[in-house]
Amino acid sequence: MGAAHPTEMSIEQGAAAAVARLTVVPQRRYGIWVGTALALLLAFLIIRAFASNPAFAWGTAAGYLFHPSIIRGLANTLILTVVIMALAIVIGTVIAIMRVSPSPVLRGFSGVYVWFFRGVPALIQLIFWFNLSLLVREVSLTLPFLGTIFSARTNDFMTPFFSAVVALSLCEAGYMAEIIRAGIKSVPSGQAEAASALGMPYRMILKRITLPQAMRFVLPPTGNEAINLLKMTSLVTFIAVDDLFYSAQSIYARTFETIPLLIVVAFWYLAVVSIMSIGQHFLERHFGRSDTSRSPLTMRTLRNALGLAGVAR
Amino acid sequence: MSDVKSENRARFGVPADSMVFARGVRKSYGPLEVLKGIDLDVPAGSVACIIGPSGSGKSTFLRCINHLEKISGGLLLVDGQFVGYDLRDDKLYEVKDDLLCRRRAEIGMLFQSFNLFSHMTVMENLIEAPTQVRRIAPDQAKAEAEILLKRVGLLDKIDRYPRELSGGQQQRVAIARAMAMKPKVLLFDEPTSALDPELVGEVLQVMRDLAESGMTMVVVTHEIGFAREIGDQLVFMDGGVIVERGAPREMIADAQSPRTREFLSRVL
């Protein structure tokens, strides 16, 4: 040892030129070229089929795009999605909290709930609720000393729309419960422990410490669920709720323009799903960013907007 | 309240200045007994350091003091009072949640992994419990928080999130957060074990300042130097029992039990 490291490496003229001549040649991937060619060919064939087959009747489809009953159906589909999702989040949160509760009875109840409502196909649940009157003719509330408070015939309030809301929100709540439970579980237990040590009661810990932190894990899959739900609402056609699909069906039942109307329906579902995906992307970016970079201001603004945490001012 | 305290003190022979008083504290998980009768007196204003190998039950005992773990037997009083129980006719009734929380709020606890609320800024961490649990006005809580942050030397980090702070800074914020509840006693569960060596000093300095200001502290630690310098008593636990206790300097220099000597020789 002891030899001084030269600060500058000397290199011979000839060798330097040889080094300068070196170039990198990328590996040739023939498989990808073949695949690309096949994909282009397939795309060409599909587009040609769509464009040249007159049965698609693009003109007819375009004419129905803003048909009043289609727009009304679309509005109903959106209303159903929003109402059902809101209810599913509320019910799902309650079920998820039961799922992590110290009481084995509550845990068991919520476990069975998730097992049942996720296990039975949504369509069957839908038709079941629609036909509730076969099981229960009348719903009434009778209290001792006060007599019957109210009483209603099942058929009077189990309208198609109401059945759809009940059935799909109970079903969707099963999925939401699992998402929220996973979110709660992903919050490190030390957080709740530190809050207990500061004298915070269980409910306050849930509301102010655990749930706000679970939100970060809950939001992305909830976006997916909302997109799934939008498409799932097309099932309500089976119990004659006039959603987007039902409106299209009732038109092509008369005019036999089946394919153009299915195109109209597909167009609207795709349009709404695209808008929701963009919204979800921004939501995820916002919450994902809170992990890494310093953006306390945007984080806090968003959180306050959602009313999740922040200090009461 | 003070009635209950003086009654307890008279009944169980608790010294007047006792902050933590333990007699025969036992704790089992099923057939596994992790605490086999712990006796400890921590007078108000003093610092007790608990050392021992991992699995000796020292952390479990600490968590029993503020009822994060329920004891299976024995007597454990903080400031002459049961934390998780009410005594009536020789029976210990578990108290309702809100009462337990009120008593717990007077016992501060620090954790190995800091456990700052990660979705809140430093300031929000400090005023969360005072405003939510004690219902103190936010402005007042903020003013008090600023004084505490100045004391731990982190006033400039007031709007930062925990992940933007070093481990040492996080633990100092955690100490300020515990102090914001004006606790009667602070429990430290290996507060420097998760820290890089060069960050240990700043946390110990804050703890030293607290001890000098007269705070009662129970510290589970591996920092023998800290125990020798700051501790009023040193307790060595092993296998769920207290093997030896005494004045830190004498015990570290000249331990009586061979188990203590062996442990000290490994950590010094």
Coordinates of C-alpha atoms in Angstrom, one line a residue:
Chain A
M1 CA 0.0 0.0 0.0
G2 CA 1.0 3.6 0.3
A3 CA 1.2 4.3 -3.4
A4 CA -0.5 7.5 -4.1
H5 CA -3.7 7.3 -6.1
P6 CA -3.2 9.3 -9.3
T7 CA -5.7 12.1 -9.4
E8 CA -6.0 11.9 -13.2
M9 CA -6.0 8.6 -15.1
S10 CA -3.7 8.9 -18.1
I11 CA -4.8 7.0 -21.1
E12 CA -3.0 6.5 -24.4
Q13 CA -4.2 8.3 -27.5
G14 CA -5.1 5.2 -29.4
A15 CA -6.9 3.6 -26.5
A16 CA -8.9 6.8 -26.0
A17 CA -10.1 6.7 -29.6
A18 CA -11.1 3.1 -29.1
V19 CA -13.1 3.9 -26.0
A20 CA -14.8 6.8 -27.8
R21 CA -15.9 4.5 -30.7
L22 CA -17.9 2.2 -28.4
T23 CA -21.6 2.3 -29.0
V24 CA -24.5 0.4 -27.4
V25 CA -26.7 -1.8 -29.7
P26 CA -30.1 -2.6 -28.1
Q27 CA -31.2 -6.2 -28.2
R28 CA -33.5 -7.1 -31.0
R29 CA -36.9 -8.3 -29.8
Y30 CA -38.5 -10.0 -32.7
G31 CA -41.4 -11.4 -30.6
I32 CA -42.5 -7.8 -29.9
W33 CA -42.4 -6.9 -33.6
V34 CA -44.6 -9.9 -34.5
G35 CA -47.0 -9.1 -31.6
T36 CA -47.2 -5.5 -32.7
A37 CA -48.0 -6.5 -36.3
L38 CA -50.7 -8.9 -35.1
A39 CA -52.3 -6.3 -32.9
L40 CA -52.4 -3.8 -35.7
L41 CA -54.0 -6.3 -38.0
L42 CA -56.6 -7.2 -35.4
A43 CA -57.4 -3.5 -34.7
F44 CA -57.8 -2.9 -38.5
L45 CA -60.2 -5.9 -38.8
I46 CA -62.2 -4.8 -35.8
I47 CA -62.5 -1.2 -37.0
R48 CA -63.4 -2.3 -40.5
A49 CA -66.1 -4.6 -39.1
F50 CA -67.5 -1.8 -37.0
A51 CA -67.4 0.7 -39.9
S52 CA -68.6 -1.5 -42.7
N53 CA -71.3 -3.5 -41.1
P54 CA -74.5 -1.6 -41.7
A55 CA -76.3 -3.5 -38.8
F56 CA -74.4 -1.2 -36.4
A57 CA -76.4 1.7 -37.7
W58 CA -74.3 4.4 -36.2
G59 CA -76.6 7.1 -37.5
T60 CA -79.5 5.6 -35.6
A61 CA -77.4 5.3 -32.5
A62 CA -76.4 8.9 -32.7
G63 CA -80.0 9.9 -33.1
Y64 CA -81.0 8.2 -29.9
L65 CA -78.0 9.5 -27.8
F66 CA -79.9 12.4 -26.3
H67 CA -83.4 10.9 -26.6
P68 CA -85.5 12.2 -23.6
S69 CA -86.2 8.7 -22.2
I70 CA -82.5 7.8 -22.5
I71 CA -81.5 10.9 -20.7
R72 CA -84.1 10.2 -18.0
G73 CA -82.8 6.7 -17.7
L74 CA -79.3 8.0 -17.3
A75 CA -80.4 10.4 -14.6
N76 CA -82.1 7.5 -12.7
T77 CA -78.9 5.4 -13.1
L78 CA -76.8 8.2 -11.6
I79 CA -79.3 8.9 -8.8
L80 CA -79.4 5.1 -8.0
T81 CA -75.6 5.0 -7.9
V82 CA -75.2 8.0 -5.7
V83 CA -77.9 7.0 -3.2
I84 CA -76.8 3.4 -3.0
M85 CA -73.1 4.2 -2.6
A86 CA -73.9 6.7 0.1
L87 CA -76.0 4.2 2.0
A88 CA -73.4 1.5 1.4
I89 CA -70.6 3.6 2.9
V90 CA -72.7 4.4 6.0
I91 CA -73.9 0.8 6.5
G92 CA -70.4 -0.6 5.6
T93 CA -68.7 1.7 8.2
V94 CA -71.1 0.5 10.9
I95 CA -70.5 -3.2 9.9
A96 CA -66.7 -2.6 9.8
I97 CA -66.7 -1.0 13.2
M98 CA -68.7 -4.0 14.5
R99 CA -66.1 -6.3 12.8
V100 CA -63.2 -4.8 14.8
S101 CA -65.2 -4.4 18.1
P102 CA -64.2 -6.3 21.2
S103 CA -67.6 -8.0 21.5
P104 CA -67.6 -11.5 19.9
V105 CA -71.3 -11.2 19.2
L106 CA -70.9 -8.0 17.2
R107 CA -68.0 -9.5 15.4
G108 CA -70.0 -12.6 14.6
F109 CA -73.0 -10.6 13.4
S110 CA -70.9 -8.5 11.0
G111 CA -69.0 -11.6 9.8
V112 CA -72.3 -13.3 8.9
Y113 CA -73.5 -10.1 7.2
V114 CA -70.5 -9.9 5.0
W115 CA -70.6 -13.6 4.3
F116 CA -74.2 -13.5 3.3
F117 CA -74.5 -10.3 1.3
R118 CA -71.2 -10.9 -0.6
G119 CA -72.0 -14.5 -1.2
V120 CA -75.5 -14.3 -2.7
P121 CA -75.6 -12.8 -6.3
A122 CA -76.9 -9.3 -6.4
L123 CA -79.6 -10.1 -8.9
I124 CA -81.1 -12.7 -6.6
Q125 CA -81.0 -10.3 -3.7
L126 CA -82.7 -7.7 -5.9
I127 CA -85.6 -10.0 -6.9
F128 CA -85.9 -11.2 -3.3
W129 CA -86.5 -7.7 -1.9
F130 CA -88.9 -6.9 -4.8
N131 CA -90.9 -9.9 -3.8
L132 CA -90.8 -9.2 -0.1
S133 CA -94.6 -9.1 0.1
L134 CA -94.7 -12.8 -0.6
L135 CA -92.9 -13.2 2.7
V136 CA -94.2 -10.3 4.8
R137 CA -97.6 -9.0 3.9
E138 CA -97.6 -6.0 6.2
V139 CA -95.1 -4.1 8.2
S140 CA -96.3 -2.6 11.4
L141 CA -94.8 -1.2 14.6
T142 CA -96.8 -2.0 17.7
L143 CA -95.7 -0.8 21.1
P144 CA -97.2 -1.9 24.4
F145 CA -99.8 0.7 25.8
L146 CA -99.5 2.8 22.7
G147 CA -100.9 0.4 20.2
T148 CA -100.0 0.3 16.6
I149 CA -97.8 3.3 15.7
F150 CA -97.9 2.7 12.0
S151 CA -98.7 -0.1 9.6
A152 CA -98.1 -0.4 5.9
R153 CA -98.8 -3.0 3.3
T154 CA -95.5 -4.3 2.0
N155 CA -96.6 -3.8 -1.6
D156 CA -97.3 -0.2 -1.1
F157 CA -93.8 0.9 -0.1
M158 CA -91.7 -1.8 -1.8
T159 CA -91.8 0.0 -5.1
P160 CA -89.2 -1.1 -7.7
F161 CA -87.0 1.9 -7.0
F162 CA -87.1 1.4 -3.2
S163 CA -86.4 -2.4 -3.6
A164 CA -83.5 -1.6 -5.8
V165 CA -82.0 0.9 -3.3
V166 CA -82.5 -1.5 -0.3
A167 CA -81.2 -4.6 -2.1
L168 CA -78.1 -3.0 -3.8
S169 CA -77.1 -0.9 -0.8
L170 CA -77.2 -3.9 1.6
C171 CA -75.2 -5.9 -1.0
E172 CA -72.7 -3.1 -1.7
A173 CA -72.3 -2.5 2.1
G174 CA -70.9 -6.0 2.4
Y175 CA -68.1 -5.0 0.0
M176 CA -67.6 -1.6 1.6
A177 CA -67.4 -3.2 5.1
E178 CA -64.5 -5.3 4.0
I179 CA -62.7 -2.3 2.5
I180 CA -63.2 -0.2 5.5
R181 CA -62.2 -3.0 7.9
A182 CA -59.0 -3.5 5.9
G183 CA -58.4 0.3 6.2
I184 CA -58.9 0.3 9.9
K185 CA -56.6 -2.7 10.3
S186 CA -53.9 -1.0 8.3
V187 CA -53.6 1.8 10.9
P188 CA -50.7 0.8 13.3
S189 CA -52.1 -0.2 16.7
G190 CA -49.7 2.2 18.4
Q191 CA -51.8 5.1 17.2
A192 CA -54.9 3.9 19.2
E193 CA -52.7 3.0 22.1
A194 CA -51.1 6.4 22.3
A195 CA -54.6 7.9 22.1
S196 CA -55.8 5.7 24.9
A197 CA -52.8 6.7 27.0
L198 CA -53.9 10.4 26.5
G199 CA -57.3 9.6 27.9
M200 CA -59.3 9.4 24.7
P201 CA -62.3 7.1 24.9
Y202 CA -62.9 4.4 22.3
R203 CA -65.4 6.3 20.2
M204 CA -63.2 9.4 20.0
I205 CA -60.2 7.3 19.0
L206 CA -62.2 5.8 16.2
K207 CA -63.6 9.1 14.9
R208 CA -60.5 11.2 15.3
I209 CA -57.5 8.9 15.0
T210 CA -58.3 5.6 13.4
L211 CA -60.9 6.4 10.7
P212 CA -59.2 9.5 9.3
Q213 CA -56.0 7.5 8.9
A214 CA -57.9 4.6 7.4
M215 CA -59.3 6.9 4.7
R216 CA -56.0 6.9 2.8
F217 CA -56.3 3.1 2.4
V218 CA -60.0 3.1 1.9
L219 CA -60.4 5.7 -0.9
P220 CA -58.8 4.0 -3.9
P221 CA -60.8 0.8 -3.6
T222 CA -64.0 2.8 -2.9
G223 CA -63.5 4.5 -6.2
N224 CA -63.4 1.1 -7.9
E225 CA -66.5 0.0 -6.0
A226 CA -68.4 3.1 -7.2
I227 CA -67.5 2.3 -10.8
N228 CA -68.6 -1.3 -10.3
L229 CA -71.8 -0.2 -8.7
L230 CA -72.6 2.1 -11.6
K231 CA -72.6 -0.9 -13.9
M232 CA -74.2 -3.2 -11.3
T233 CA -77.3 -0.9 -11.2
S234 CA -78.2 -2.1 -14.7
L235 CA -79.5 -5.2 -12.9
V236 CA -82.5 -3.2 -11.7
T237 CA -83.9 -3.5 -15.3
F238 CA -85.1 -6.9 -14.1
I239 CA -87.5 -5.4 -11.6
A240 CA -88.6 -2.6 -14.1
V241 CA -86.8 0.4 -12.6
D242 CA -86.5 2.7 -15.6
D243 CA -82.7 3.1 -15.5
L244 CA -80.5 3.7 -18.5
F245 CA -80.6 0.1 -19.7
Y246 CA -84.4 -0.3 -19.1
S247 CA -85.1 2.9 -21.1
A248 CA -83.1 1.5 -24.0
Q249 CA -84.8 -1.9 -23.8
S250 CA -88.2 -0.4 -23.8
I251 CA -87.3 1.6 -27.0
Y252 CA -85.8 -1.4 -28.9
A253 CA -88.7 -3.6 -27.8
R254 CA -90.9 -1.4 -30.0
T255 CA -88.5 -0.5 -32.8
F256 CA -86.2 -3.6 -32.9
E257 CA -83.2 -1.3 -33.2
T258 CA -81.4 -3.5 -30.6
I259 CA -77.8 -3.0 -31.6
P260 CA -77.9 0.9 -32.0
L261 CA -79.6 1.2 -28.6
L262 CA -77.1 -1.1 -26.9
I263 CA -74.4 1.2 -28.4
V264 CA -76.1 4.2 -26.9
V265 CA -76.2 2.5 -23.5
A266 CA -72.6 1.4 -23.7
F267 CA -71.6 4.9 -24.7
W268 CA -73.2 6.5 -21.7
Y269 CA -71.8 3.9 -19.2
L270 CA -68.3 4.4 -20.8
A271 CA -68.6 8.2 -20.6
V272 CA -69.6 8.2 -16.9
V273 CA -67.0 5.5 -16.0
S274 CA -64.3 7.7 -17.7
I275 CA -65.3 10.8 -15.7
M276 CA -65.3 8.7 -12.5
S277 CA -61.9 7.3 -13.3
I278 CA -60.4 10.7 -13.8
G279 CA -61.9 11.9 -10.5
Q280 CA -60.5 8.8 -8.8
H281 CA -57.1 9.4 -10.3
F282 CA -56.9 12.9 -8.8
L283 CA -58.2 11.7 -5.5
E284 CA -55.6 8.9 -5.3
R285 CA -52.9 11.3 -6.3
H286 CA -53.9 13.7 -3.5
F287 CA -53.9 11.0 -0.9
G288 CA -50.9 9.2 -2.2
R289 CA -48.9 12.4 -2.1
S290 CA -49.5 12.9 1.6
D291 CA -47.1 10.0 2.1
T292 CA -44.0 11.3 0.5
S293 CA -43.8 15.0 -0.2
R294 CA -44.4 17.9 2.0
S295 CA -47.8 19.4 1.1
P296 CA -49.3 20.1 4.5
L297 CA -51.4 22.9 3.1
T298 CA -53.1 20.9 0.3
M299 CA -53.5 17.9 2.7
R300 CA -55.1 20.0 5.3
T301 CA -57.4 21.8 2.9
L302 CA -58.6 18.5 1.5
R303 CA -59.1 17.0 4.9
N304 CA -61.0 20.0 6.2
A305 CA -63.1 19.9 3.1
L306 CA -64.0 16.3 3.8
G307 CA -64.6 17.2 7.4
L308 CA -62.5 14.3 8.6
A309 CA -60.1 15.8 11.1
G310 CA -58.5 19.1 11.8
V311 CA -59.1 21.1 15.0
A312 CA -62.5 22.6 15.8
R313 CA -62.0 26.3 15.3
Chain B
M1 CA -61.9 12.2 45.6
S2 CA -59.4 13.1 48.3
D3 CA -61.5 11.1 50.7
V4 CA -61.0 8.0 48.6
K5 CA -57.3 8.7 48.4
S6 CA -56.8 9.2 52.2
E7 CA -58.9 6.1 52.8
N8 CA -56.8 4.0 50.5
R9 CA -53.6 5.4 52.0
A10 CA -54.7 4.5 55.5
R11 CA -56.0 1.1 54.5
F12 CA -53.0 0.0 52.5
G13 CA -50.3 1.9 54.4
V14 CA -49.4 4.1 51.4
P15 CA -46.7 6.7 52.2
A16 CA -48.1 10.3 52.0
D17 CA -45.8 11.3 49.1
S18 CA -46.3 8.1 47.1
M19 CA -47.1 8.6 43.4
V20 CA -46.9 4.9 42.2
F21 CA -47.5 2.3 44.8
A22 CA -47.4 -1.4 43.8
R23 CA -47.8 -4.4 46.1
G24 CA -47.7 -8.0 44.8
V25 CA -48.8 -7.0 41.3
R26 CA -49.4 -10.1 39.2
K27 CA -50.2 -10.4 35.5
S28 CA -50.9 -13.6 33.5
Y29 CA -51.8 -14.3 29.9
G30 CA -53.6 -17.6 30.3
P31 CA -51.2 -20.0 31.9
L32 CA -48.3 -17.7 31.3
E33 CA -47.4 -15.6 34.3
V34 CA -45.4 -12.5 33.2
L35 CA -45.5 -10.6 36.5
K36 CA -45.1 -12.6 39.7
G37 CA -45.6 -10.1 42.4
I38 CA -44.1 -6.7 41.9
D39 CA -43.6 -4.3 44.8
L40 CA -42.6 -0.8 44.0
D41 CA -42.8 2.7 45.6
V42 CA -42.2 5.7 43.5
P43 CA -42.4 8.9 45.6
A44 CA -43.7 12.1 44.0
G45 CA -40.9 14.0 42.2
S46 CA -38.6 11.1 42.0
V47 CA -37.3 9.0 39.0
A48 CA -37.4 5.3 39.0
C49 CA -35.5 3.4 36.3
I50 CA -36.4 -0.2 35.5
I51 CA -33.8 -2.3 33.6
G52 CA -33.8 -5.9 32.7
P53 CA -33.5 -8.3 29.8
S54 CA -36.3 -8.4 27.2
G55 CA -39.2 -10.6 28.3
S56 CA -38.5 -9.8 31.9
G57 CA -42.0 -8.1 32.2
K58 CA -40.7 -4.5 32.7
S59 CA -42.8 -3.1 29.8
T60 CA -45.9 -5.1 30.9
F61 CA -45.6 -3.7 34.4
L62 CA -45.3 -0.1 33.0
R63 CA -48.4 -0.7 30.9
C64 CA -50.3 -2.0 34.0
I65 CA -49.7 1.4 35.7
N66 CA -52.0 3.2 33.4
H67 CA -54.3 0.2 32.9
L68 CA -53.3 -0.4 29.2
E69 CA -52.9 -3.9 30.6
K70 CA -55.3 -5.1 33.4
I71 CA -53.5 -6.7 36.3
S72 CA -54.5 -10.2 37.4
G73 CA -53.8 -9.6 41.1
G74 CA -52.2 -7.4 43.7
L75 CA -52.5 -3.7 44.4
L76 CA -51.5 -0.8 42.1
L77 CA -52.2 2.8 43.0
V78 CA -51.3 6.0 41.3
D79 CA -51.4 9.0 43.6
G80 CA -53.3 6.9 46.1
Q81 CA -56.0 5.9 43.7
F82 CA -56.9 2.9 41.6
V83 CA -56.7 3.7 37.9
G84 CA -59.1 1.1 36.4
Y85 CA -61.1 0.1 39.5
D86 CA -63.3 1.4 42.3
L87 CA -63.0 -0.3 45.6
R88 CA -66.2 -1.2 47.4
D89 CA -66.4 -3.8 50.2
D90 CA -63.1 -5.4 49.3
K91 CA -64.2 -5.8 45.7
L92 CA -62.5 -4.0 42.8
Y93 CA -65.2 -3.0 40.3
E94 CA -63.9 -2.1 36.9
V95 CA -64.8 1.6 36.2
K96 CA -66.7 3.0 33.3
D97 CA -64.8 4.1 30.2
D98 CA -65.2 7.8 30.8
L99 CA -63.9 7.6 34.4
L100 CA -61.0 5.4 33.3
C101 CA -60.1 7.9 30.6
R102 CA -60.2 10.8 33.0
R103 CA -57.8 9.1 35.3
R104 CA -55.6 7.9 32.5
A105 CA -55.3 11.5 31.2
E106 CA -53.3 12.3 34.3
I107 CA -50.7 9.6 33.5
G108 CA -48.5 10.4 30.6
M109 CA -47.0 7.6 28.5
L110 CA -44.1 7.6 26.0
F111 CA -43.5 4.7 23.6
Q112 CA -40.6 3.1 21.9
S113 CA -42.1 3.9 18.5
F114 CA -43.2 7.5 19.5
N115 CA -46.8 6.9 18.1
L116 CA -47.4 10.5 17.1
F117 CA -50.7 10.8 15.2
S118 CA -49.3 10.6 11.6
H119 CA -52.3 12.5 10.0
M120 CA -51.8 15.6 12.2
T121 CA -49.2 18.3 12.4
V122 CA -47.0 18.7 15.4
M123 CA -49.3 21.4 16.7
E124 CA -52.4 19.3 16.1
N125 CA -50.8 16.4 17.9
L126 CA -50.2 18.6 21.0
I127 CA -53.7 20.1 21.2
E128 CA -55.7 17.0 20.3
A129 CA -56.1 15.6 23.7
P130 CA -56.4 18.9 25.6
T131 CA -59.1 20.2 23.3
Q132 CA -61.0 16.9 22.8
V133 CA -60.6 15.3 26.2
R134 CA -60.2 18.2 28.6
R135 CA -62.4 20.6 26.4
I136 CA -59.8 23.4 26.7
A137 CA -60.3 26.3 24.3
P138 CA -58.1 25.8 21.2
D139 CA -56.5 29.2 21.6
Q140 CA -55.4 28.4 25.1
A141 CA -54.3 24.9 24.1
K142 CA -52.2 26.4 21.3
A143 CA -50.5 28.9 23.6
E144 CA -49.6 26.2 26.1
A145 CA -48.4 23.9 23.2
E146 CA -46.1 26.6 22.0
I147 CA -44.5 26.9 25.5
L148 CA -44.0 23.2 25.6
L149 CA -42.5 23.0 22.1
K150 CA -40.1 25.8 23.0
R151 CA -39.1 23.7 26.0
V152 CA -38.2 20.7 23.9
G153 CA -36.6 23.0 21.3
L154 CA -38.9 22.3 18.4
L155 CA -41.0 25.5 18.0
D156 CA -39.8 25.7 14.4
K157 CA -41.4 22.3 13.6
I158 CA -44.9 23.4 14.7
D159 CA -46.6 22.9 11.3
R160 CA -44.6 19.8 10.2
Y161 CA -46.0 16.3 10.0
P162 CA -44.4 13.6 12.1
R163 CA -42.9 11.8 9.0
E164 CA -40.9 15.0 8.3
L165 CA -39.1 14.8 11.7
S166 CA -36.2 12.7 12.8
G167 CA -36.8 10.0 15.4
G168 CA -35.3 12.1 18.1
Q169 CA -37.5 15.1 17.2
Q170 CA -40.6 12.8 17.1
Q171 CA -39.9 11.5 20.6
R172 CA -39.4 15.1 21.9
V173 CA -42.8 16.1 20.3
A174 CA -44.3 13.0 21.9
I175 CA -43.0 14.1 25.3
A176 CA -44.4 17.6 24.7
R177 CA -47.7 16.0 23.8
A178 CA -47.8 14.0 27.0
M179 CA -46.9 17.1 29.0
A180 CA -49.7 19.0 27.4
M181 CA -52.1 17.0 29.6
K182 CA -50.3 18.2 32.7
P183 CA -49.8 14.6 34.0
K184 CA -48.9 13.7 37.5
V185 CA -46.5 11.0 36.4
L186 CA -44.8 10.1 33.1
L187 CA -44.2 6.5 32.1
F188 CA -41.4 5.9 29.5
D189 CA -41.4 2.6 27.7
E190 CA -37.8 2.3 26.2
P191 CA -38.0 5.9 24.8
T192 CA -34.6 5.8 23.1
S193 CA -34.5 2.1 21.9
A194 CA -35.7 2.9 18.4
L195 CA -33.4 5.8 17.9
D196 CA -30.1 6.1 16.0
P197 CA -27.3 6.4 18.5
E198 CA -26.5 10.1 17.7
L199 CA -30.2 11.0 18.4
V200 CA -30.4 9.4 21.8
G201 CA -28.7 12.3 23.6
E202 CA -31.3 15.0 22.6
V203 CA -34.2 12.9 24.0
L204 CA -32.3 12.1 27.2
Q205 CA -31.5 15.8 27.6
V206 CA -35.3 16.6 27.5
M207 CA -35.9 13.8 30.1
R208 CA -33.2 15.2 32.3
D209 CA -34.7 18.6 32.2
L210 CA -38.1 17.1 33.1
A211 CA -36.6 15.2 36.1
E212 CA -34.9 18.4 37.3
S213 CA -38.2 20.3 37.1
G214 CA -39.6 17.8 39.6
M215 CA -41.6 15.5 37.3
T216 CA -42.3 12.0 38.6
M217 CA -41.0 9.5 36.1
V218 CA -41.0 5.7 35.7
V219 CA -38.5 4.8 33.0
V220 CA -38.0 1.4 31.4
T221 CA -34.6 1.8 29.7
H222 CA -31.4 0.3 28.5
E223 CA -29.5 3.6 29.1
I224 CA -27.6 2.6 32.2
G225 CA -25.7 6.0 32.1
F226 CA -29.0 7.9 32.2
A227 CA -30.2 5.7 35.1
R228 CA -27.1 6.3 37.1
E229 CA -27.2 10.1 36.5
I230 CA -30.9 10.8 36.9
G231 CA -32.5 7.9 38.6
D232 CA -33.4 8.1 42.3
Q233 CA -33.8 4.3 42.4
L234 CA -32.9 1.5 40.1
V235 CA -34.9 -1.7 39.7
F236 CA -33.6 -4.8 38.0
M237 CA -36.3 -7.1 36.8
D238 CA -35.9 -10.6 35.4
G239 CA -38.5 -13.4 34.8
G240 CA -41.4 -11.4 36.1
V241 CA -39.9 -10.5 39.5
I242 CA -37.7 -7.7 40.9
V243 CA -34.3 -9.3 41.5
E244 CA -32.6 -6.3 43.0
R245 CA -33.3 -2.6 43.7
G246 CA -31.3 0.2 45.2
A247 CA -29.6 3.5 44.6
P248 CA -28.4 3.5 41.0
R249 CA -24.7 4.4 41.7
E250 CA -24.1 1.7 44.3
M251 CA -26.1 -0.9 42.4
I252 CA -24.3 -0.3 39.2
A253 CA -20.9 -0.3 40.9
D254 CA -21.5 -3.2 43.3
A255 CA -24.6 -5.4 42.5
Q256 CA -25.5 -8.0 45.1
S257 CA -27.2 -10.5 42.9
P258 CA -25.1 -12.5 40.3
R259 CA -28.0 -12.1 37.8
T260 CA -27.8 -8.3 38.1
R261 CA -24.0 -8.4 37.8
E262 CA -24.3 -10.5 34.7
F263 CA -26.9 -8.3 33.0
L264 CA -25.0 -5.1 33.9
S265 CA -21.7 -6.5 32.5
R266 CA -23.5 -7.2 29.2
V267 CA -25.1 -3.7 28.8
L268 CA -22.3 -1.5 30.2

